[in-house]
Coordinates of C-alpha atoms in Angstrom, one line a residue:
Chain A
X1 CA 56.7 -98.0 -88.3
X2 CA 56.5 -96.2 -85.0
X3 CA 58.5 -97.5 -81.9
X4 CA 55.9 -98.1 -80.1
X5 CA 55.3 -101.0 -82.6
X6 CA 58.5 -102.6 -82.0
X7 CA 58.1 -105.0 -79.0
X8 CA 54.9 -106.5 -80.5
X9 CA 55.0 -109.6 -82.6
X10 CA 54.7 -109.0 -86.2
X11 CA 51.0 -110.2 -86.7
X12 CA 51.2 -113.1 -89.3
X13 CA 49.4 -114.1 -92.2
X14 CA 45.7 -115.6 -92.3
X15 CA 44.4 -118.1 -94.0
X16 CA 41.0 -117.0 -95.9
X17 CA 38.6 -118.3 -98.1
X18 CA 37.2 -116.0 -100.9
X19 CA 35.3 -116.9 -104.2
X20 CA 36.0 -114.8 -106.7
X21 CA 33.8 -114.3 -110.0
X22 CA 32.8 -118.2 -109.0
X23 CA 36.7 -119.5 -108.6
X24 CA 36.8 -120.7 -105.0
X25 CA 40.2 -120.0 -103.3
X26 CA 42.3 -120.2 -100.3
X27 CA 44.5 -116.9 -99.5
X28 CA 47.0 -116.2 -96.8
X29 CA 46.6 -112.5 -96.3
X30 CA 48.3 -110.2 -94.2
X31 CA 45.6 -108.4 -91.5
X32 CA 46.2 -104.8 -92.9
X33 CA 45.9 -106.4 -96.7
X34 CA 43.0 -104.0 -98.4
X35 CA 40.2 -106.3 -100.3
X36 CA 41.6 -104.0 -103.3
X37 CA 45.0 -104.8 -103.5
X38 CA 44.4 -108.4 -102.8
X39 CA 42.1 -108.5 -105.9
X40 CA 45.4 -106.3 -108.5
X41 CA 48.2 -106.8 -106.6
X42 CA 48.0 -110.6 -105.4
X43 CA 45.7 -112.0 -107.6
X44 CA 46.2 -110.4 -110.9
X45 CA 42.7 -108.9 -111.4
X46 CA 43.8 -105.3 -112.1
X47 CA 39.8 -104.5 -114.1
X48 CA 39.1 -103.2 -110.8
X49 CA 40.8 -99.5 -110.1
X50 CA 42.3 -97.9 -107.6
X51 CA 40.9 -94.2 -107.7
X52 CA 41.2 -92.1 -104.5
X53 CA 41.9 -95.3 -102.7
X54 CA 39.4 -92.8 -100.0
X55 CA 36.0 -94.1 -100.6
X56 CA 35.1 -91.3 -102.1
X57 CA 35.3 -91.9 -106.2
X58 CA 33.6 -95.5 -106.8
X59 CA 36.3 -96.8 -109.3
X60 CA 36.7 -99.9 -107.2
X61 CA 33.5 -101.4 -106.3
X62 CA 32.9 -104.7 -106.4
X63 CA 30.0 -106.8 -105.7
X64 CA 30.6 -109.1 -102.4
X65 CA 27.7 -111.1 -102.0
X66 CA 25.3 -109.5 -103.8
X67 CA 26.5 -105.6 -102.5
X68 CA 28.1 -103.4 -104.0
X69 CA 31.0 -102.2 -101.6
X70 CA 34.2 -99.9 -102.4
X71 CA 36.9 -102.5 -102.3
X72 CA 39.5 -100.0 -101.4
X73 CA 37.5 -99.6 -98.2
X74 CA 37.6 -103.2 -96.7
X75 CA 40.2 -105.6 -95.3
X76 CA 40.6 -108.8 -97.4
X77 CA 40.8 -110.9 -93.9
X78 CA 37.4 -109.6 -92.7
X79 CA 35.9 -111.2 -96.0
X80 CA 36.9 -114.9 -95.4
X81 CA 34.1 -116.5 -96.9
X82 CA 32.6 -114.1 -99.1
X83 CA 31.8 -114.2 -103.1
X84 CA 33.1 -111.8 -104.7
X85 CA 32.3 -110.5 -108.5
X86 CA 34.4 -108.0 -110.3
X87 CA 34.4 -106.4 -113.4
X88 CA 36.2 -110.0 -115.2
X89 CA 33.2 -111.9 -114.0
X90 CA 30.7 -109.9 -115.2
X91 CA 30.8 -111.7 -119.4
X92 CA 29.5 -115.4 -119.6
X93 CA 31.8 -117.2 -121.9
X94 CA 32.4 -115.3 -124.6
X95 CA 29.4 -112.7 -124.1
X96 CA 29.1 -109.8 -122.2
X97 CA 27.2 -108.9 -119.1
X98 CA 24.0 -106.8 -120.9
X99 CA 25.7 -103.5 -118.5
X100 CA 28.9 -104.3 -120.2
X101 CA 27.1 -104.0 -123.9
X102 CA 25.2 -101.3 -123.1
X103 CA 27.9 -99.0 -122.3
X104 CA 29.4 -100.0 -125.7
X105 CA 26.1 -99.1 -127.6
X106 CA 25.3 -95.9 -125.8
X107 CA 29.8 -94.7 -125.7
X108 CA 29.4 -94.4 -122.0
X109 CA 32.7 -93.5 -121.3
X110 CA 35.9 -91.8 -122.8
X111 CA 39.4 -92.8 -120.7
X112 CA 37.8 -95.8 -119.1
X113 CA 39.4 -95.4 -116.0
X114 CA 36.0 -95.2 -114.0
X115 CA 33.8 -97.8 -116.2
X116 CA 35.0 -101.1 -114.2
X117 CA 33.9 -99.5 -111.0
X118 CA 30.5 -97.6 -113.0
X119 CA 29.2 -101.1 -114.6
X120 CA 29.5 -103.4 -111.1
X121 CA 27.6 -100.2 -109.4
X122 CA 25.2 -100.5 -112.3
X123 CA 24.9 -104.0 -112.7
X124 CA 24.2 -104.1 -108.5
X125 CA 21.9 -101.2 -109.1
X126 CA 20.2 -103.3 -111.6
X127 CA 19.9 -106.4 -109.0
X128 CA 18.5 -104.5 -106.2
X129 CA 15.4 -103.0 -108.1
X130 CA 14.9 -99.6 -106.8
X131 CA 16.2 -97.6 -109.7
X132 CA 13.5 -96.7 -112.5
X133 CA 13.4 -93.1 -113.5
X134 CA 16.7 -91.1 -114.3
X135 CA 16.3 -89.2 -111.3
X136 CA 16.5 -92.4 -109.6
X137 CA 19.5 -93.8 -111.4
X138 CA 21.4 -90.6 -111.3
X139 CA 21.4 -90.8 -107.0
X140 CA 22.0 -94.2 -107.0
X141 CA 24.7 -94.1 -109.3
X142 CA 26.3 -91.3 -107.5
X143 CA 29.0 -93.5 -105.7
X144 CA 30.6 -93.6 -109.0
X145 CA 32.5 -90.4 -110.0
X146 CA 33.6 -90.1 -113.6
X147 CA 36.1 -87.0 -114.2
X148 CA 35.5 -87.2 -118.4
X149 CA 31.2 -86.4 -117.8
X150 CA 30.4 -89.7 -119.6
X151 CA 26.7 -89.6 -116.9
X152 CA 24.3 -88.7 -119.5
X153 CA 25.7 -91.8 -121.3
X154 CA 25.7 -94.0 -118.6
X155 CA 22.6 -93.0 -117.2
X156 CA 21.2 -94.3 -120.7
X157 CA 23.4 -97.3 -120.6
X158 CA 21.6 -98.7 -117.6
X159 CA 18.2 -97.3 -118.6
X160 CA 18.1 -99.4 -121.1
X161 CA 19.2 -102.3 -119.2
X162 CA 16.4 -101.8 -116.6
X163 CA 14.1 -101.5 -119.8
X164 CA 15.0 -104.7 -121.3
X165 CA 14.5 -106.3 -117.8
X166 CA 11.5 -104.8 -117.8
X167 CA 10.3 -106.0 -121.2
X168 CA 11.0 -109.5 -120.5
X169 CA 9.7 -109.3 -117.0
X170 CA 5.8 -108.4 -118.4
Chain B
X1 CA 49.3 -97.8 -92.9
X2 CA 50.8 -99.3 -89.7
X3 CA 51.0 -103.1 -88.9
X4 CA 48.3 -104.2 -86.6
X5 CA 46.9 -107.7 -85.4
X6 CA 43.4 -108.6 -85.8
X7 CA 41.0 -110.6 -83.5
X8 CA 37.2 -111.5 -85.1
X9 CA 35.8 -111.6 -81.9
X10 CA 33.0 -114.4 -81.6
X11 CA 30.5 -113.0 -78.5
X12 CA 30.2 -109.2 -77.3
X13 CA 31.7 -110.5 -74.2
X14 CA 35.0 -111.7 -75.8
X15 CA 35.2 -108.4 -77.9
X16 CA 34.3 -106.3 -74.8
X17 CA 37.1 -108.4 -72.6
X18 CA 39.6 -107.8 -75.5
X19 CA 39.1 -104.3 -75.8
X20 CA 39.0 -103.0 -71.8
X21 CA 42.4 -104.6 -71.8
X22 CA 44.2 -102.9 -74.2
X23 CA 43.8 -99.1 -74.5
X24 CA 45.1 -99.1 -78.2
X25 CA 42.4 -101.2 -79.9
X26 CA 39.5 -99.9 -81.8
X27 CA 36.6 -102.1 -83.2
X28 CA 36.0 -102.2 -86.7
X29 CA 32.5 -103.1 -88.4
X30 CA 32.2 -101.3 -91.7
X31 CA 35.6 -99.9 -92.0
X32 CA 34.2 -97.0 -93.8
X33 CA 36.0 -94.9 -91.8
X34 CA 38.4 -96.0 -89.9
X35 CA 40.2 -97.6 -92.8
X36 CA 40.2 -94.3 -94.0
X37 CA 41.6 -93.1 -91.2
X38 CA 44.1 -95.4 -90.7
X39 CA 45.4 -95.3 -94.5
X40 CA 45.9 -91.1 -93.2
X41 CA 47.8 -92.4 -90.2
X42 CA 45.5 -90.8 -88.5
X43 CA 44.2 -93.8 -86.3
X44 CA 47.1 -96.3 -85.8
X45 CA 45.6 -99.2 -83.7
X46 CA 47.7 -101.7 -82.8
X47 CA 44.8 -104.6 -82.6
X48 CA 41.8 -104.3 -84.4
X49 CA 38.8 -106.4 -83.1
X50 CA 36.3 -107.7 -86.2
X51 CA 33.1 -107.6 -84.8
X52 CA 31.2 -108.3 -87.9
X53 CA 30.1 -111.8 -87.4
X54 CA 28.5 -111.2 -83.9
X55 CA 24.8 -111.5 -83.9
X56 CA 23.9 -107.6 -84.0
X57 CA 22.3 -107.4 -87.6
X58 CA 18.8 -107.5 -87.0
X59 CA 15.6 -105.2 -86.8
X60 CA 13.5 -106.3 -84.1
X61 CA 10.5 -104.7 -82.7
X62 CA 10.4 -103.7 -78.8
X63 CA 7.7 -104.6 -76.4
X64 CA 7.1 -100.8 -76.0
X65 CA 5.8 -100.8 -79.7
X66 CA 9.2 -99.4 -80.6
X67 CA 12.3 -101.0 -82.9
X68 CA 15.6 -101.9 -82.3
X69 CA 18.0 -101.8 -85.0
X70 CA 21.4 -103.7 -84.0
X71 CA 24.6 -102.1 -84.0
X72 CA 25.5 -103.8 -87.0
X73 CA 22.7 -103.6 -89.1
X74 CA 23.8 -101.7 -92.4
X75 CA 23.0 -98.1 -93.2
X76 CA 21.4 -99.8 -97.0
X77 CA 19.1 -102.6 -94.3
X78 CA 17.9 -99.7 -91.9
X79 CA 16.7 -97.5 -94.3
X80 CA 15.3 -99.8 -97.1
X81 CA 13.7 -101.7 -93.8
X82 CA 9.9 -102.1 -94.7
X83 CA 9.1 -101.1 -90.8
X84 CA 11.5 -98.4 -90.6
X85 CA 9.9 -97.0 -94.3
X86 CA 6.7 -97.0 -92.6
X87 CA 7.0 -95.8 -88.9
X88 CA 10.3 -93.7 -89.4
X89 CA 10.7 -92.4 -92.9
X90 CA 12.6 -89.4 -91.2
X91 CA 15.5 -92.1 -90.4
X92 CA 15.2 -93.4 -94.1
X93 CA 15.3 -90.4 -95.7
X94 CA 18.4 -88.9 -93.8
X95 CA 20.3 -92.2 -94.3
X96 CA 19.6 -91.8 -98.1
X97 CA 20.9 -88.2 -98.0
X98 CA 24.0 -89.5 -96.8
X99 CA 27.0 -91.4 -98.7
X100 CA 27.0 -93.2 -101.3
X101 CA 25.1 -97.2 -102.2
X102 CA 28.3 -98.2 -101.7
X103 CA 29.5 -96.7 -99.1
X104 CA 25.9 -97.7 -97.3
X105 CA 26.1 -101.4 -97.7
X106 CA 29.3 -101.5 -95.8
X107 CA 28.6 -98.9 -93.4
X108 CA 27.0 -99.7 -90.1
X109 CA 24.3 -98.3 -87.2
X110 CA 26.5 -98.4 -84.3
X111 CA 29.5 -97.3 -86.7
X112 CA 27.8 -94.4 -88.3
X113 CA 27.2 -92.6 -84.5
X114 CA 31.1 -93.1 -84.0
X115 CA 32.5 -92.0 -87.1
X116 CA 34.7 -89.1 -86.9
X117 CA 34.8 -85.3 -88.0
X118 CA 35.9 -84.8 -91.3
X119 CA 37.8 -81.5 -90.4
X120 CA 40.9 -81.2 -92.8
X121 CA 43.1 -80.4 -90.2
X122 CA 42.1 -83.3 -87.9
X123 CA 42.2 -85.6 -91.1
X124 CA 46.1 -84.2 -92.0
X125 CA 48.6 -85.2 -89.4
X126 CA 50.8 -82.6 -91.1
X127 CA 48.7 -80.0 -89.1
X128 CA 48.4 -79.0 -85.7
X129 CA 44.5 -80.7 -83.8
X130 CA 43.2 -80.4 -80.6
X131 CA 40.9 -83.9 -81.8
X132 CA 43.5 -85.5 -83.2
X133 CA 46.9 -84.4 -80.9
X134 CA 45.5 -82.8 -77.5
X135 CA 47.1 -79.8 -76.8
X136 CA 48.7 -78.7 -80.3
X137 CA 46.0 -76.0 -81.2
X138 CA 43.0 -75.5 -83.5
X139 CA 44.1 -74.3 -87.3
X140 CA 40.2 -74.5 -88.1
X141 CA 39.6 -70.9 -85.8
X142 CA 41.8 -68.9 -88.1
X143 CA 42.5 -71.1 -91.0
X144 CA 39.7 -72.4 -93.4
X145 CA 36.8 -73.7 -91.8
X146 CA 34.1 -73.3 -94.5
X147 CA 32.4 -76.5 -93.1
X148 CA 32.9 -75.8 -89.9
X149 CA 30.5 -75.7 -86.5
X150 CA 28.3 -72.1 -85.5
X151 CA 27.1 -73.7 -82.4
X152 CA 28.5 -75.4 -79.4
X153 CA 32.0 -74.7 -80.6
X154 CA 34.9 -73.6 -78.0
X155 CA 38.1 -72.1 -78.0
X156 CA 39.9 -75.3 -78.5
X157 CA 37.8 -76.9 -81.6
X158 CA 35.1 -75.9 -84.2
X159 CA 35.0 -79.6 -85.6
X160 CA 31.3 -80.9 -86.8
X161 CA 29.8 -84.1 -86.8
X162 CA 29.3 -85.3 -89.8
X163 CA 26.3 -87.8 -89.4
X164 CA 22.8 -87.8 -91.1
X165 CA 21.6 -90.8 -89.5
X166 CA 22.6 -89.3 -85.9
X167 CA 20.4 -86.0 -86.8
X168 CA 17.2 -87.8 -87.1
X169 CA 18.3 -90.5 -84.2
X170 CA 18.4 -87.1 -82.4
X171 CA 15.2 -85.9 -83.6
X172 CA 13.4 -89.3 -82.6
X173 CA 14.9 -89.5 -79.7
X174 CA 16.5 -92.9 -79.9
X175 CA 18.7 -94.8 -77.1
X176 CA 21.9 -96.1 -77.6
X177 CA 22.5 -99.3 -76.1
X178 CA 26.1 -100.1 -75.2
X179 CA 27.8 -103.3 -73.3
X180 CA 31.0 -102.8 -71.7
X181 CA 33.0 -104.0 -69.0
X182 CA 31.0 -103.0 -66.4
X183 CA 27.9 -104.2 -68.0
X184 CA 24.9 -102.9 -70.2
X185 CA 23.8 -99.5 -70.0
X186 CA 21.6 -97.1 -72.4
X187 CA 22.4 -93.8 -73.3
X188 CA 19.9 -91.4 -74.5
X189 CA 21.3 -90.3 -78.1
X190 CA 21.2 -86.2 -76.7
X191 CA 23.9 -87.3 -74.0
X192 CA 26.0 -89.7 -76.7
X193 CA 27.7 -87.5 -78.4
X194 CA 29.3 -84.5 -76.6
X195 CA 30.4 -80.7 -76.8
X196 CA 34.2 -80.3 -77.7
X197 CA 34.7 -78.0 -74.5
X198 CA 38.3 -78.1 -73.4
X199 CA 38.2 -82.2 -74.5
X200 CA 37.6 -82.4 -78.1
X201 CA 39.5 -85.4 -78.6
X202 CA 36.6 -87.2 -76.7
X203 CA 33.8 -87.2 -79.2
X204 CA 31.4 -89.4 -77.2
X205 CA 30.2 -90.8 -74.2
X206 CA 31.1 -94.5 -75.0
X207 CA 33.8 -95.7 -72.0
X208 CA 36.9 -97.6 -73.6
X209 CA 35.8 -101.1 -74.3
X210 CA 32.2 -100.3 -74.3
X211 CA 30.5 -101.4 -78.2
X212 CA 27.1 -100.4 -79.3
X213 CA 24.9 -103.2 -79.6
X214 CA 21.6 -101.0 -81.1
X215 CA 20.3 -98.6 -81.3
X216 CA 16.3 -98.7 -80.0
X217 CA 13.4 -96.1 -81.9
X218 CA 10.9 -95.1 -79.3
X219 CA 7.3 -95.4 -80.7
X220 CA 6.0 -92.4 -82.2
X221 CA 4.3 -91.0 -84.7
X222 CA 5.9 -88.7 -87.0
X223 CA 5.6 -90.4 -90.1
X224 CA 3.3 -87.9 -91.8
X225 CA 4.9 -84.3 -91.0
X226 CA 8.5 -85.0 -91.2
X227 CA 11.3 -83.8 -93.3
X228 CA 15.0 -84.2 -93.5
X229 CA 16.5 -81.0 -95.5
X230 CA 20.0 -81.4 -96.7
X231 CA 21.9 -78.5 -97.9
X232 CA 25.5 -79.2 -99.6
X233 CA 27.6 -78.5 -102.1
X234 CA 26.7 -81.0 -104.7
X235 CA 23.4 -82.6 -105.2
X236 CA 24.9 -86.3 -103.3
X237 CA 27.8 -87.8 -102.1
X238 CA 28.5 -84.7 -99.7
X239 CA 28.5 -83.6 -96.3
X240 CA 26.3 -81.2 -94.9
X241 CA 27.0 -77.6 -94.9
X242 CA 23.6 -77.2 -92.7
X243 CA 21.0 -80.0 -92.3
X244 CA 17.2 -80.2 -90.5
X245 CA 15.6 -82.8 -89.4
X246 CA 12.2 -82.1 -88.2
X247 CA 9.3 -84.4 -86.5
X248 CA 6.0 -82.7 -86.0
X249 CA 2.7 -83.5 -84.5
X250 CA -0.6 -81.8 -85.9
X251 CA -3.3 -81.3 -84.1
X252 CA -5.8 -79.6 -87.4
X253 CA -3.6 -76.8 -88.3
X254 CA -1.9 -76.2 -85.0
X255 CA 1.2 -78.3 -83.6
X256 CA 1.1 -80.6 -80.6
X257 CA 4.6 -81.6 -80.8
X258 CA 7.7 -80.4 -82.5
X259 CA 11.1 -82.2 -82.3
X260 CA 13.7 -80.3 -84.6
X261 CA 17.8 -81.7 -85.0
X262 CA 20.2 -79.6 -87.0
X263 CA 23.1 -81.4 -88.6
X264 CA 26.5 -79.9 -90.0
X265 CA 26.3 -76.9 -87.8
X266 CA 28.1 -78.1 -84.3
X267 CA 30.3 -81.3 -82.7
X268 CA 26.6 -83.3 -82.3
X269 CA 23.7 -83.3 -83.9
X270 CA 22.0 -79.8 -82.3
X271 CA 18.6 -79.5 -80.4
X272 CA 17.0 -76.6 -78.6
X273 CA 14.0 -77.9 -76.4
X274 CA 13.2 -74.3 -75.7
X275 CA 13.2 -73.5 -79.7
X276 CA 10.9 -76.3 -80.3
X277 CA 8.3 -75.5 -77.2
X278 CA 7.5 -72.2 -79.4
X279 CA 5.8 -74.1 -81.3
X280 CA 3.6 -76.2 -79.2
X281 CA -0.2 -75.9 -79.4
X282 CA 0.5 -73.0 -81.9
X283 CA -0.6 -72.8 -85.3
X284 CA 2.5 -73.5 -88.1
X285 CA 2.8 -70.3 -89.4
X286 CA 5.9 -68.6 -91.1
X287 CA 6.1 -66.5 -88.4
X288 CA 6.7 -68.7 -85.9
X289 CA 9.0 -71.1 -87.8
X290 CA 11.1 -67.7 -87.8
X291 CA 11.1 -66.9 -84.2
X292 CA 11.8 -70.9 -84.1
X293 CA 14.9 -70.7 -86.6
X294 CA 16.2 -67.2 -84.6
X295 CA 15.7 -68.6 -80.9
X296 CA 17.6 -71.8 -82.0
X297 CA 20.8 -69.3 -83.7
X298 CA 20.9 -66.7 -80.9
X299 CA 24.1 -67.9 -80.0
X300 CA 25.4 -69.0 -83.0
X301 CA 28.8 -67.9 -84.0
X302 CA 30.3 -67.6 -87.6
X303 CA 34.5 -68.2 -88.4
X304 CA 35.6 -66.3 -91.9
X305 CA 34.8 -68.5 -94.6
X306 CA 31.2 -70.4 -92.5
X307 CA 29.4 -66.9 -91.1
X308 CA 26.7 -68.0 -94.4
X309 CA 26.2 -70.9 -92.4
X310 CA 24.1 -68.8 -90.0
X311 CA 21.6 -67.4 -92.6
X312 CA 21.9 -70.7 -94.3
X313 CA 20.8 -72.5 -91.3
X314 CA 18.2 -70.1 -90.5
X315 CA 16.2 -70.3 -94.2
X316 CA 16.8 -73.8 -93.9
X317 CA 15.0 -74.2 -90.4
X318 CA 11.6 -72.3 -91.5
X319 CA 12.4 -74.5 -94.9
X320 CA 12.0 -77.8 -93.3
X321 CA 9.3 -76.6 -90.8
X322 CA 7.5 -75.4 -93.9
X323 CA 7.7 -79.3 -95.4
X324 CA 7.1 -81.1 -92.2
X325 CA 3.8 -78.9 -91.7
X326 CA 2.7 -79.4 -95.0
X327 CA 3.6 -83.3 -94.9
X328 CA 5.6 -82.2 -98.4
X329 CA 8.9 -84.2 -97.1
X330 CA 12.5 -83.7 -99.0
X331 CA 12.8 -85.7 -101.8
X332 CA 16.5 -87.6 -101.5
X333 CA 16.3 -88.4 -105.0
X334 CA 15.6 -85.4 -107.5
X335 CA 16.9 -82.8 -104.4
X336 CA 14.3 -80.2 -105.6
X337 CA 13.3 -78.1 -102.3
X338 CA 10.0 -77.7 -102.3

């Protein structure tokens, strides 16, 4: 804390509302309380990683309403009202989100660390539609970093994703 | 981090008022980089001012046949915009070389024009910055400044700016519409951002309190012979080493107009009227995209580890002239140059 802090009032909690993976809740958050911390440190929901904690490696996206954002990225206050999905909302019941299968079936990772952050990209990608040749998956994917080279895996993870969509859509 | 309190303004006049009183708040909108900033310590403001929920997120069109895209319309909304596709693809497709998905839903118009260099040294507060801590000295000129500025740079900083968005916004000639304290002005984007000159901790224009409110598109047509050429050291996700934007009009063969913005290479997205007047009413020729490309680096000036940005910039200047003419624009998605 610098001095030149020192004769201000020490800014107080807020009171905000969030739903998270459909669980509407009320939060008193400090101003300077990251969206990301809020979600491992506060509320327990540690699926979502802390990377670089810079923006810059895509471990902790999450989807707030309907976007994919890095969580690490945004203060929790600024979100008051805003639904929120992370990587334990994804599985309905007792079945996993198609993404979350598909990386299963096609060994689309090795240490993990990156695959929270990888399948709420992919599952946003999924949602928004403009992804449908590998080219196109690989640049839209490339907000997600993953240090072990799992891409070629993932990339086929969410291919076939989009194909099943697909399928059914027709 | 340091402590701060936090206001969510509810009009641009209340954030405006807030602001001009206090010299040590900042606005925040995306927070894509000045969270980032601030988790470096290297912007402590003691108030931030949420000005997210004021009514600045929409795409309208202009009565001059133009658009205006609000401050706060998102770096994903502006260049997935249907209209902006259509009539600006260069403004698309230098949004999409930029960032990352996520990093572009949370990003915003009137925040990408202000976001800071990403210099190392200005970004370490362990180090000496003229941008960061007037008066302590430049590390950049003698230390490692591989992605630093060839053009426009001065004794006291060598510092880029970073944007995409801005190159083509400079190509296109947009305005920047800001409301302040003493009212509503426009600022042509070629006077919004500035040279570092003996002042480089004053990246723009903008008067404290002032906040973008949009940022207008002149009508024009260069949606046909465009380009925006990236160069960088992986395929996404980076910064620009050297990037072109370019806007022609052809006339059969010949050009009738040529607007050209160079990115990565100086403290603002770089234009050279003269360069570009070469090419009017001429035919687009190699040739002349040569004498275009040296008119526009006579003055350029290499550091140790960015003199390749000269040559770089040069092939990538008849490079994106070559794509523009041809209507063969840069592909942001499989990054094969063409």
């Amino acid at each position: 804390m610098s001095a030149s802090q020192s004769s201000a009032p020490l800014p107080e909690a807020m009171s905000v509302t969030l739903t998270i993976n459909g669980e509407t809740r009320q939060l008193d958050v400090l101003p300077w309380t990251v969206l990301l911390d809020l979600l491992r440190d506060h509320l327990g929901l540690t699926g979502t990683k802390k990377g670089c904690d810079h923006g810059q490696c895509g471990a902790c996206t999450v989807i707030v309403d309907g976007r994919r954002i890095n969580s690490c990225m945004a203060f929790a206050v600024m979100k008051d009202g805003a639904r929120i999905t992370t990587i334990e909302g994804l599985a309905q019941g007792g079945d996993l989100h198609p993404l979350q299968q598909a990386f299963i079936d096609h060994d689309a990772f090795q240490c993990g660390y990156c695959t929270p952050g990888q399948i709420c990209s992919g599952v946003a990608l999924i949602e928004e539609g403009r992804a449908r040749t590998r080219d196109e998956i690989r640049e839209l994917m490339s907000g997600n970093i993953c240090r072990c080279g799992a891409y070629t895996n993932i990339v086929d993870a969410i291919e076939q994703v989009i194909g099943a969509d697909g399928e059914a859509g027709r | 981090m340091n402590r701060f309190s936090y206001l969510r303004a509810s009009s641009v006049d209340e954030a405006v008022r807030e602001a001009a009183a206090d010299p040590t708040v900042r606005f925040i909108a995306g927070g894509t980089n000045l969270i980032d900033l601030m988790k470096y310590n290297v912007e402590r403001p003691e108030r931030l001012i949420d000005i997210t929920r004021l009514p600045l997120d929409r795409i309208a069109e202009t009565d001059g046949g133009g658009l205006r895209i609000g401050a706060l319309v998102t770096n994903d909304a502006a260049a997935y915009d249907p209209r902006i596709k259509d009539r600006y693809p260069l403004l698309s497709s230098a949004i999409l070389a930029g960032a990352s998905p996520q990093l572009r839903n949370a990003a915003t118009t009137g925040g990408n024009l202000l976001q800071r260099t990403r210099c190392y040294y200005f970004y370490d507060p362990g180090t000496p910055c003229n941008k960061r801590e007037p008066g302590t000295g430049c590390p950049a000129i003698t230390g490692r400044n591989r992605i630093h500025a060839i053009l426009g740079t001065s004794e006291h900083c060598i510092a880029t700016h970073p944007s995409d968005m801005a190159v083509a916004l400079a190509a296109l000639e947009a305005m920047v519409h800001v409301a302040g304290p003493d009212g509503e002005r426009a600022i042509p984007i070629s006077d919004f951002h500035r040279l570092p000159g003996d002042r480089p901790e004053i990246d723009t224009n903008l008067r404290h309190g002032e906040i973008i409110t949009a940022v207008e598109l002149p009508p024009a047509d260069f949606s046909r012979h465009y380009t925006y050429l990236k160069l960088r050291d992986r395929l996404s996700y980076a910064f620009a080493l050297v990037s072109v934007a370019v806007a022609l009009r052809m006339e059969g063969d010949a050009v009738a107009e040529a607007r050209l913005a160079l990115g990565g290479v100086a403290h603002k997205p770089w234009r050279d009227p003269e360069a570009e007047a070469l090419l009017h009413g001429r035919p687009a020729t190699r040739d002349r995209f040569i004498a275009v490309a040296d008119h526009i680096l006579k003055d350029a000036k290499g550091h140790e580890d960015n003199a390749f940005k000269i040559d770089l910039a040069r092939r990538a200047i008849v490079r994106a002239l070559s794509q523009a003419a041809a209507g063969t624009p840069q592909s942001q998605t499989d990054k094969r140059i063409k």
